[in-house]
N, CA, C and O of each residue as an XYZ file, in Angstrom:
636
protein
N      72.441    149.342    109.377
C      73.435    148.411    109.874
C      74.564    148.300    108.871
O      74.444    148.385    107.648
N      75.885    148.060    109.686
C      76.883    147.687    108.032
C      77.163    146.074    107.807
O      77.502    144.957    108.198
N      76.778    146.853    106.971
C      76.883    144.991    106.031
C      77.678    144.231    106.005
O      77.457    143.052    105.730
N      78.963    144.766    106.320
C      80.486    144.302    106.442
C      80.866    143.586    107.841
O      81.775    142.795    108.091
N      79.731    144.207    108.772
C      79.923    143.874    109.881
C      79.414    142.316    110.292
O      78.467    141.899    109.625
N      80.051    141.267    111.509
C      79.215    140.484    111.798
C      79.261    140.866    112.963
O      80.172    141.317    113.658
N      77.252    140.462    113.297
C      76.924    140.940    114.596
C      77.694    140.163    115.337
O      78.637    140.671    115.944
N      77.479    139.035    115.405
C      78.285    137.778    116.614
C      79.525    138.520    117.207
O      79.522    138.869    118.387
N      80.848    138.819    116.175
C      81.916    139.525    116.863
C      81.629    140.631    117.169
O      82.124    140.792    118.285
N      81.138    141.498    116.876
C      80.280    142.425    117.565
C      79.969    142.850    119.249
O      80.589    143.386    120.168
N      78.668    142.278    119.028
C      78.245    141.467    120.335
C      79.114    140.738    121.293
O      78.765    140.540    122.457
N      80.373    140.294    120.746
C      81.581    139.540    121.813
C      81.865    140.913    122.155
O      81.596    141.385    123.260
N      82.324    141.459    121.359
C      83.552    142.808    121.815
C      82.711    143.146    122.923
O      83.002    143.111    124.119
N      81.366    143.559    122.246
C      80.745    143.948    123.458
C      80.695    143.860    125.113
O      80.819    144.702    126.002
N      80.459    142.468    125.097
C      80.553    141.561    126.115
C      81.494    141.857    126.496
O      81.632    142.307    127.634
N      82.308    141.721    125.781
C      84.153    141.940    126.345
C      84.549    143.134    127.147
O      85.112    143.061    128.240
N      84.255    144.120    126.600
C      84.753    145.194    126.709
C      83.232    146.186    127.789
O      83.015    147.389    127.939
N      82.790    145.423    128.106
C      81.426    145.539    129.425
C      82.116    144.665    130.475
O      82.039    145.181    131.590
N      82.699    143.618    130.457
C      82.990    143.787    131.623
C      84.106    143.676    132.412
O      84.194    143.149    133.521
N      85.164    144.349    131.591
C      85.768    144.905    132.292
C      85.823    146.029    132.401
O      86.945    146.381    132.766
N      84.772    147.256    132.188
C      84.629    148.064    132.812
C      82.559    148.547    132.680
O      81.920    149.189    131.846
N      82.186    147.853    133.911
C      80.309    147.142    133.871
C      79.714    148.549    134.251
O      79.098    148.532    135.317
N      79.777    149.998    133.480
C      79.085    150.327    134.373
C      78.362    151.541    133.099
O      79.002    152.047    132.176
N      77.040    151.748    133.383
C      76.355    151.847    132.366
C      75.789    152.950    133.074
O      76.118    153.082    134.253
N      74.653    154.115    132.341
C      73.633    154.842    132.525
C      72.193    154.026    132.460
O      72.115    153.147    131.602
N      71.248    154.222    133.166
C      69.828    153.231    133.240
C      69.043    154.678    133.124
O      69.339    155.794    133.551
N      67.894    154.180    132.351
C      66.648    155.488    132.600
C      65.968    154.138    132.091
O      66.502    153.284    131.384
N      64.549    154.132    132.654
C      63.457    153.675    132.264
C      62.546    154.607    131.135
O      62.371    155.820    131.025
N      62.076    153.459    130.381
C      61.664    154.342    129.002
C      60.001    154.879    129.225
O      59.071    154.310    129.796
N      60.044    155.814    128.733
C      58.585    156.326    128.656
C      58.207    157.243    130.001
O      57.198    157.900    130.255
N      59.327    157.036    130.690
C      59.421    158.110    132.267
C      60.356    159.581    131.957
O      61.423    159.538    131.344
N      59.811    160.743    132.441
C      60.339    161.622    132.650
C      61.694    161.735    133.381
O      61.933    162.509    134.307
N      62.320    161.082    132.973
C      63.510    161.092    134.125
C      65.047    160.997    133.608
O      65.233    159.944    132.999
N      65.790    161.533    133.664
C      66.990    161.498    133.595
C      67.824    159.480    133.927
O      67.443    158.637    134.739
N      68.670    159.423    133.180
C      69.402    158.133    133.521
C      70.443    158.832    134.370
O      70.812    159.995    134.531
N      70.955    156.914    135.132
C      71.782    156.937    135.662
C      72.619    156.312    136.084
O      72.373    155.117    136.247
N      73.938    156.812    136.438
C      74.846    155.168    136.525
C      74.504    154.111    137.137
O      74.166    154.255    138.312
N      74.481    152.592    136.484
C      75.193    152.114    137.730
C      75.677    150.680    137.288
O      75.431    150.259    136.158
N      76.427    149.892    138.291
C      77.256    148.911    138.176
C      76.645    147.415    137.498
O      76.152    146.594    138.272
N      76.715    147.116    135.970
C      76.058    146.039    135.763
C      76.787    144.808    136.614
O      77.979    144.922    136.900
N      76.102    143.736    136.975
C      77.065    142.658    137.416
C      76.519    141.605    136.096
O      75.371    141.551    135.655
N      77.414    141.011    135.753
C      77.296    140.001    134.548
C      77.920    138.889    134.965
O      78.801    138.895    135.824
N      77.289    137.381    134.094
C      77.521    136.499    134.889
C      77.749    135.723    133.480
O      76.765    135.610    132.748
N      78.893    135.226    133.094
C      79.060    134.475    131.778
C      78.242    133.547    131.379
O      78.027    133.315    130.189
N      77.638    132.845    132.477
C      76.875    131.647    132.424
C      75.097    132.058    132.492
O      74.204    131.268    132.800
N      74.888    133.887    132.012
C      73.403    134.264    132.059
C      73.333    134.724    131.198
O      73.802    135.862    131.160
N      72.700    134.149    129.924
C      72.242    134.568    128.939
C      71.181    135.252    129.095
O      70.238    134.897    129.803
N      71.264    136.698    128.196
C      70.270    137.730    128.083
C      70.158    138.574    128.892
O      69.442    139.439    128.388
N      70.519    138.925    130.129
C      70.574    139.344    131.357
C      71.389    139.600    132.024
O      72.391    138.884    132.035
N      71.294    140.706    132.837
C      72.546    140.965    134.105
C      71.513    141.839    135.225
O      70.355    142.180    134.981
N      71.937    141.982    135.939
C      71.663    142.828    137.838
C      72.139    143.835    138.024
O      73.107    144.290    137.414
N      71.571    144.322    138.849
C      71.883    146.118    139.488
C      71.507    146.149    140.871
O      70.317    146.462    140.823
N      71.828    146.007    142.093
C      71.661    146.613    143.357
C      71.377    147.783    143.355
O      72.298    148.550    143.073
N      70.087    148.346    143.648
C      69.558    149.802    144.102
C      69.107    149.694    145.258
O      69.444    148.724    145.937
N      68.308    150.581    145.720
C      67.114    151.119    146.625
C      66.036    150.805    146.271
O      65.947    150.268    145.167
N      64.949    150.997    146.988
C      63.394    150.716    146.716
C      63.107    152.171    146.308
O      62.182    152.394    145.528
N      63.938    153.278    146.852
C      63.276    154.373    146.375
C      64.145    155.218    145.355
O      64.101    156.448    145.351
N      64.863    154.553    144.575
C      65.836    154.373    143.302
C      64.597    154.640    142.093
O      63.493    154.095    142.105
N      65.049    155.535    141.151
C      64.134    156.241    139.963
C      64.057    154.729    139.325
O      63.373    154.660    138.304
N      64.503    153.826    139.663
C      64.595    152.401    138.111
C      63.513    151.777    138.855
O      62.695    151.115    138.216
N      63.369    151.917    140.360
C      63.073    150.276    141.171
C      61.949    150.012    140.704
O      61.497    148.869    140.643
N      61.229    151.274    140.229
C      59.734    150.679    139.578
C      59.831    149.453    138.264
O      59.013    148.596    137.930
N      60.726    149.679    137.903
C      61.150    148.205    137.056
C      60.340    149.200    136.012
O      59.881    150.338    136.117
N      60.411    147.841    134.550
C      59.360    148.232    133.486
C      60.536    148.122    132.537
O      61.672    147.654    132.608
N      59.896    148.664    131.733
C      60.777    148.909    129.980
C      62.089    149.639    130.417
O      61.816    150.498    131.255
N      63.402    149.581    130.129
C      63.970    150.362    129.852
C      65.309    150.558    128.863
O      65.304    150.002    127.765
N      66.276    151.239    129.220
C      67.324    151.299    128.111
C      68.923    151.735    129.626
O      68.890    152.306    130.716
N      69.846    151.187    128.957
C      71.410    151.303    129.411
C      72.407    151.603    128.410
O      72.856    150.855    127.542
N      72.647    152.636    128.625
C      73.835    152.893    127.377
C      75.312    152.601    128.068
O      75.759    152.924    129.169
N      75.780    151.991    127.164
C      77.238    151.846    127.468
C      78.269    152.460    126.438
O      78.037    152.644    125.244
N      79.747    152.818    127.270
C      80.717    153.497    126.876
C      82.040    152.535    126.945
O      82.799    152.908    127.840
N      82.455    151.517    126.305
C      83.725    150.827    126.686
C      84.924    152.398    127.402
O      84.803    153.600    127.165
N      86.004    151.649    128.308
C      86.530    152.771    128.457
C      87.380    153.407    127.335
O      87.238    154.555    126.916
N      88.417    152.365    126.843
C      88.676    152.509    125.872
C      87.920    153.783    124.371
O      88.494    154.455    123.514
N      86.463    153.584    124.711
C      85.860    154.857    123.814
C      85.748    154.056    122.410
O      85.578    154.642    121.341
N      85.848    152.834    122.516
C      85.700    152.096    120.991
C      84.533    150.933    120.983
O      84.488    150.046    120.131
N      83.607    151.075    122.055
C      82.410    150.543    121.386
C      81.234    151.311    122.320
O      81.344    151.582    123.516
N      80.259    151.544    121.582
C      78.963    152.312    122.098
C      77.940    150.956    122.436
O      77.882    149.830    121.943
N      77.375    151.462    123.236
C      75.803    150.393    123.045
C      74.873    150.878    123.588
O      75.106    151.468    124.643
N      73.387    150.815    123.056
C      72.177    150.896    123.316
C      71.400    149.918    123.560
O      70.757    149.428    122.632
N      71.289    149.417    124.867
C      71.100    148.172    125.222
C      69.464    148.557    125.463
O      69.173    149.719    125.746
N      68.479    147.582    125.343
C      67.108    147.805    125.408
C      66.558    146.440    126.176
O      66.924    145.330    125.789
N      65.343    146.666    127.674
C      65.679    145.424    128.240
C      64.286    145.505    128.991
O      63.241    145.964    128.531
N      64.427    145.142    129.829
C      62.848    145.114    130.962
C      63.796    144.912    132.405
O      64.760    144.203    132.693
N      63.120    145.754    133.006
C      63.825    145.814    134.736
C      62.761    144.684    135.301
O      61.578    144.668    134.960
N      63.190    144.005    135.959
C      62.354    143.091    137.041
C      62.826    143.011    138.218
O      64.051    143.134    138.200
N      62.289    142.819    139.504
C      62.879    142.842    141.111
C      63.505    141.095    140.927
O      62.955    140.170    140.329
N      64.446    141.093    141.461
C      65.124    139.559    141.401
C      64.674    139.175    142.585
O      64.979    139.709    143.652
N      63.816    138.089    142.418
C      62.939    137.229    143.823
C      63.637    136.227    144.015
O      63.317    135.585    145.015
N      64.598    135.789    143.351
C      65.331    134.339    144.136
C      66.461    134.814    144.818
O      67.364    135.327    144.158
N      66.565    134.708    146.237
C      67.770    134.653    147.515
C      69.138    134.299    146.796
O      70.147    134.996    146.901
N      69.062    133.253    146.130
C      70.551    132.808    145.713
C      71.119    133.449    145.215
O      72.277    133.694    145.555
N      70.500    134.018    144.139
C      70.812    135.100    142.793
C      71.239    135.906    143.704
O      72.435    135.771    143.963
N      70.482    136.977    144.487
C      71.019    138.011    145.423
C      72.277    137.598    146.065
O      73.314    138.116    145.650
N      72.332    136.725    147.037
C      72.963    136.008    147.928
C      74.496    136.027    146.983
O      75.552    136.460    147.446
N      74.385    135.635    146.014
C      75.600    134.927    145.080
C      76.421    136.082    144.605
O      77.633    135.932    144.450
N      75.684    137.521    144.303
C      76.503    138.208    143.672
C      76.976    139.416    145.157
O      77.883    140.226    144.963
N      76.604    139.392    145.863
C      76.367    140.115    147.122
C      78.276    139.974    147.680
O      78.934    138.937    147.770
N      78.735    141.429    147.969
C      80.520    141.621    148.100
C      80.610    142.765    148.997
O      79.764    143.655    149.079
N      81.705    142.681    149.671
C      81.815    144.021    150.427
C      81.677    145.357    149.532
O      81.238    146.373    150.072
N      81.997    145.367    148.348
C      81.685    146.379    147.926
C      79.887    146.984    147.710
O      79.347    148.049    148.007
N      79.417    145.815    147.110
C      77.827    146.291    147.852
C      77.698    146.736    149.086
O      77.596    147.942    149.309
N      77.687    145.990    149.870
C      77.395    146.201    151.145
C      77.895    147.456    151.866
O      77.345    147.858    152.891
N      79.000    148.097    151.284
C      79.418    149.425    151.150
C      77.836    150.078    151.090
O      77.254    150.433    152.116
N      77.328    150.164    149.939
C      76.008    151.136    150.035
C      75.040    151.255    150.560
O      74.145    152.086    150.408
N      75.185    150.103    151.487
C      73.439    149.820    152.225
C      73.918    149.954    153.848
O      75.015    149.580    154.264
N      73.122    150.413    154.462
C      73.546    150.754    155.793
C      73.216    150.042    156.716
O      73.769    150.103    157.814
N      71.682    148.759    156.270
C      72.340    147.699    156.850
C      72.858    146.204    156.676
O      72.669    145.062    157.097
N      73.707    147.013    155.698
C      74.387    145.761    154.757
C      73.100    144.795    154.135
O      72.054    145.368    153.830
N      73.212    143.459    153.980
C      72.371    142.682    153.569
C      70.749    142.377    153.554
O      69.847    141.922    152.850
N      71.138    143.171    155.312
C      69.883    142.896    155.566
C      68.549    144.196    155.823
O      67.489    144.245    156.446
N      69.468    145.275    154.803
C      68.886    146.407    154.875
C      67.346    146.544    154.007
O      67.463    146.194    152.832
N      66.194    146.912    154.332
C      64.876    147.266    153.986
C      64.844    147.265    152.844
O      64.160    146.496    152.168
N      66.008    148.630    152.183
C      65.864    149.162    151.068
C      66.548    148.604    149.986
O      66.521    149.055    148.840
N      67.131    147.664    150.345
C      68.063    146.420    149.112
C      66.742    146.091    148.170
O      65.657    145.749    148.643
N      66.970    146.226    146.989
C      66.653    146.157    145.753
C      67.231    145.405    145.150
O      68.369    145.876    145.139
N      67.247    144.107    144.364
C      68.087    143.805    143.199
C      67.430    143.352    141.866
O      66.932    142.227    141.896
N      67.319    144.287    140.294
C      66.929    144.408    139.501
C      67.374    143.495    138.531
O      68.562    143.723    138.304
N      66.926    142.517    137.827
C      67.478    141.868    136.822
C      66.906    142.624    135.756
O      65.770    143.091    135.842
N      67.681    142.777    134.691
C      67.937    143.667    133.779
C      67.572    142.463    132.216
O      68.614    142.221    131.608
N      66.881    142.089    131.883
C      66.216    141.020    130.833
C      66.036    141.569    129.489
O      64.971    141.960    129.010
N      67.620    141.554    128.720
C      68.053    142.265    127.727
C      67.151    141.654    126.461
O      66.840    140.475    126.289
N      66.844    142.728    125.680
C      66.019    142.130    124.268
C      66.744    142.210    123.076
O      66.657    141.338    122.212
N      67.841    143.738    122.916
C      68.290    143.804    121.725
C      69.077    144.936    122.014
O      68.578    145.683    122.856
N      70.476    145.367    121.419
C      71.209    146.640    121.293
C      71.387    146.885    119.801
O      71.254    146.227    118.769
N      71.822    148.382    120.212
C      72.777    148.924    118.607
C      73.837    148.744    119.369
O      73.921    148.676    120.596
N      74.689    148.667    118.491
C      75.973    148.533    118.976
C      77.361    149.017    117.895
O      77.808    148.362    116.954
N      77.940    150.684    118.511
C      78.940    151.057    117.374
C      80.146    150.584    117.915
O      80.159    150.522    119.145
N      81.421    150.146    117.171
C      82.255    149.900    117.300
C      83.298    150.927    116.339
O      83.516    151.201    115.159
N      83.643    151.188    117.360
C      84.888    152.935    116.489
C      86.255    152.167    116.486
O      86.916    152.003    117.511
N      86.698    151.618    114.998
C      87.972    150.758    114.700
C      88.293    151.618    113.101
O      88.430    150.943    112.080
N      88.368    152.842    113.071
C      88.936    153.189    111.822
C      90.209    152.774    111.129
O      91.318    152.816    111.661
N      89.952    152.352    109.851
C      90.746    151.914    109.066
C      92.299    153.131    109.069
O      92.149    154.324    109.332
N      93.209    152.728    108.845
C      94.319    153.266    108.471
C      94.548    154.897    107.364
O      95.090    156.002    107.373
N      93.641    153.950    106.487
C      93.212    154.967    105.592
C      92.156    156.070    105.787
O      92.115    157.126    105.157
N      91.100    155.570    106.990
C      89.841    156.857    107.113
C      90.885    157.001    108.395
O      90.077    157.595    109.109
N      91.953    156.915    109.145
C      92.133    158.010    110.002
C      93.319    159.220    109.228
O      93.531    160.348    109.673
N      93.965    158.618    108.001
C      94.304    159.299    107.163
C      93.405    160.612    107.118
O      93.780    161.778    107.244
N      92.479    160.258    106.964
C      91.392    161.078    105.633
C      91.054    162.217    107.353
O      91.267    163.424    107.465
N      90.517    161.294    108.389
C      90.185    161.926    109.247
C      91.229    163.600    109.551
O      90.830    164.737    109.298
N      92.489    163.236    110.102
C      93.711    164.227    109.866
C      93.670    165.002    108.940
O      94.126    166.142    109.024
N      93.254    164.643    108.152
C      93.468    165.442    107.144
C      92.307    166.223    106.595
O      92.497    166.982    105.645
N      91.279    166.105    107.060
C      89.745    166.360    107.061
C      89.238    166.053    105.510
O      88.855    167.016    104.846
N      89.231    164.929    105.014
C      88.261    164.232    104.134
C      87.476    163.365    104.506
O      87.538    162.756    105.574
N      86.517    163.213    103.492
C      85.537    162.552    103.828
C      85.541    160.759    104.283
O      85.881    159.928    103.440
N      85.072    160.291    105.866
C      85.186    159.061    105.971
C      83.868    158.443    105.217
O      82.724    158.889    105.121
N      84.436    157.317    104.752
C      82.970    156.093    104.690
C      83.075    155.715    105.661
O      83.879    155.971    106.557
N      81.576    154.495    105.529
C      81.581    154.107    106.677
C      82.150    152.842    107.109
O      82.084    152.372    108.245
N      82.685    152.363    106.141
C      83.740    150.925    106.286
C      84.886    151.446    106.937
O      85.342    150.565    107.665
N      85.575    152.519    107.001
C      86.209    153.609    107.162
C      86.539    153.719    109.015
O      87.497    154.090    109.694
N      85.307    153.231    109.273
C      84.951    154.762    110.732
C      84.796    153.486    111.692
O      85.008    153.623    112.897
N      84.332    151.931    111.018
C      84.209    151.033    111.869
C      82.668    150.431    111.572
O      81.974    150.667    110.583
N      82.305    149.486    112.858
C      80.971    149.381    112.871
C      79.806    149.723    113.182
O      79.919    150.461    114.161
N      78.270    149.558    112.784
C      77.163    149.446    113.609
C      76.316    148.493    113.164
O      75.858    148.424    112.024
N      76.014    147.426    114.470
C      75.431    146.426    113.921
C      73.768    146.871    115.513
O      73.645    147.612    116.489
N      72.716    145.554    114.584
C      71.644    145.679    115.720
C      71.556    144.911    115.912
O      71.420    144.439    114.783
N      71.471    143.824    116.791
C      71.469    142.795    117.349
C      70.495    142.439    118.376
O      70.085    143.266    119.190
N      70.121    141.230    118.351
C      68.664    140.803    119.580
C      70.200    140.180    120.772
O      71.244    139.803    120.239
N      70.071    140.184    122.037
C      70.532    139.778    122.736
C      70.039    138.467    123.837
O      70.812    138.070    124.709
């Protein structure tokens, strides 16, 4: 971790810069399987947690351990988000985040069979933040060596 770093602002950028653009790779851990996109929905007022609309026959729906990596678009913060998939059993929760753009994927809209909605019950990320100093993008151009105060952050953080 760098020492220089504080997780807290960190972890904001994070936040920040997730959602306005929410959309992550999912693989469940310890499964043979490739990740894959999809749309976090985040809710300012849900600590630890966010949702995913799938299928029942979606590689995640089995729920369990897994991991979401994120890419700000920008390209200046990474994350390795680490979490537990669970089926979201309360109506409201569903009900509340539910938009024509979902309903786009399900064929019969709301009230389709295969509606899935996963709460995503975050434990902890790495989290890099690429903010090079003036001087390491100097060095970068010019191909010398960056530190790592230099290149930006990486902090680990419980979420």
């Amino acid at each position: 971790m760098d020492e220089t770093a504080n997780p807290a602002d960190v972890r904001e950028r994070m936040w920040e810069k997730l959602s306005k653009s929410p959309f992550v790779m999912v693989s469940l851990t310890g499964v043979d399987q490739h990740a894959e996109p999809m749309t976090a929905i985040l809710d300012e007022d849900a600590s630890s947690k966010f949702w995913f609309y799938t299928r029942r026959d979606n590689r995640v729906a089995p729920g369990g351990p897994a991991m979401a990596q994120f890419t700000s678009k920008d390209h200046k913060v990474f994350a390795c988000i680490r979490g537990n998939l669970t089926p979201e059993t309360d109506q409201a929760v569903v009900d509340k985040y539910w938009s024509n753009m979902v309903e786009a994927w399900f064929d019969g809209g709301r009230n389709d069979p295969n509606l899935l909605m996963l709460r995503f019950e975050l434990q902890d990320a790495e989290i890099w933040e690429g903010d090079e100093s003036l001087l390491g993008k100097f060095k970068m151009l010019t191909g010398q060596k960056i530190s790592g105060e230099e290149a930006g952050r990486h902090v680990e953080t419980a979420l």
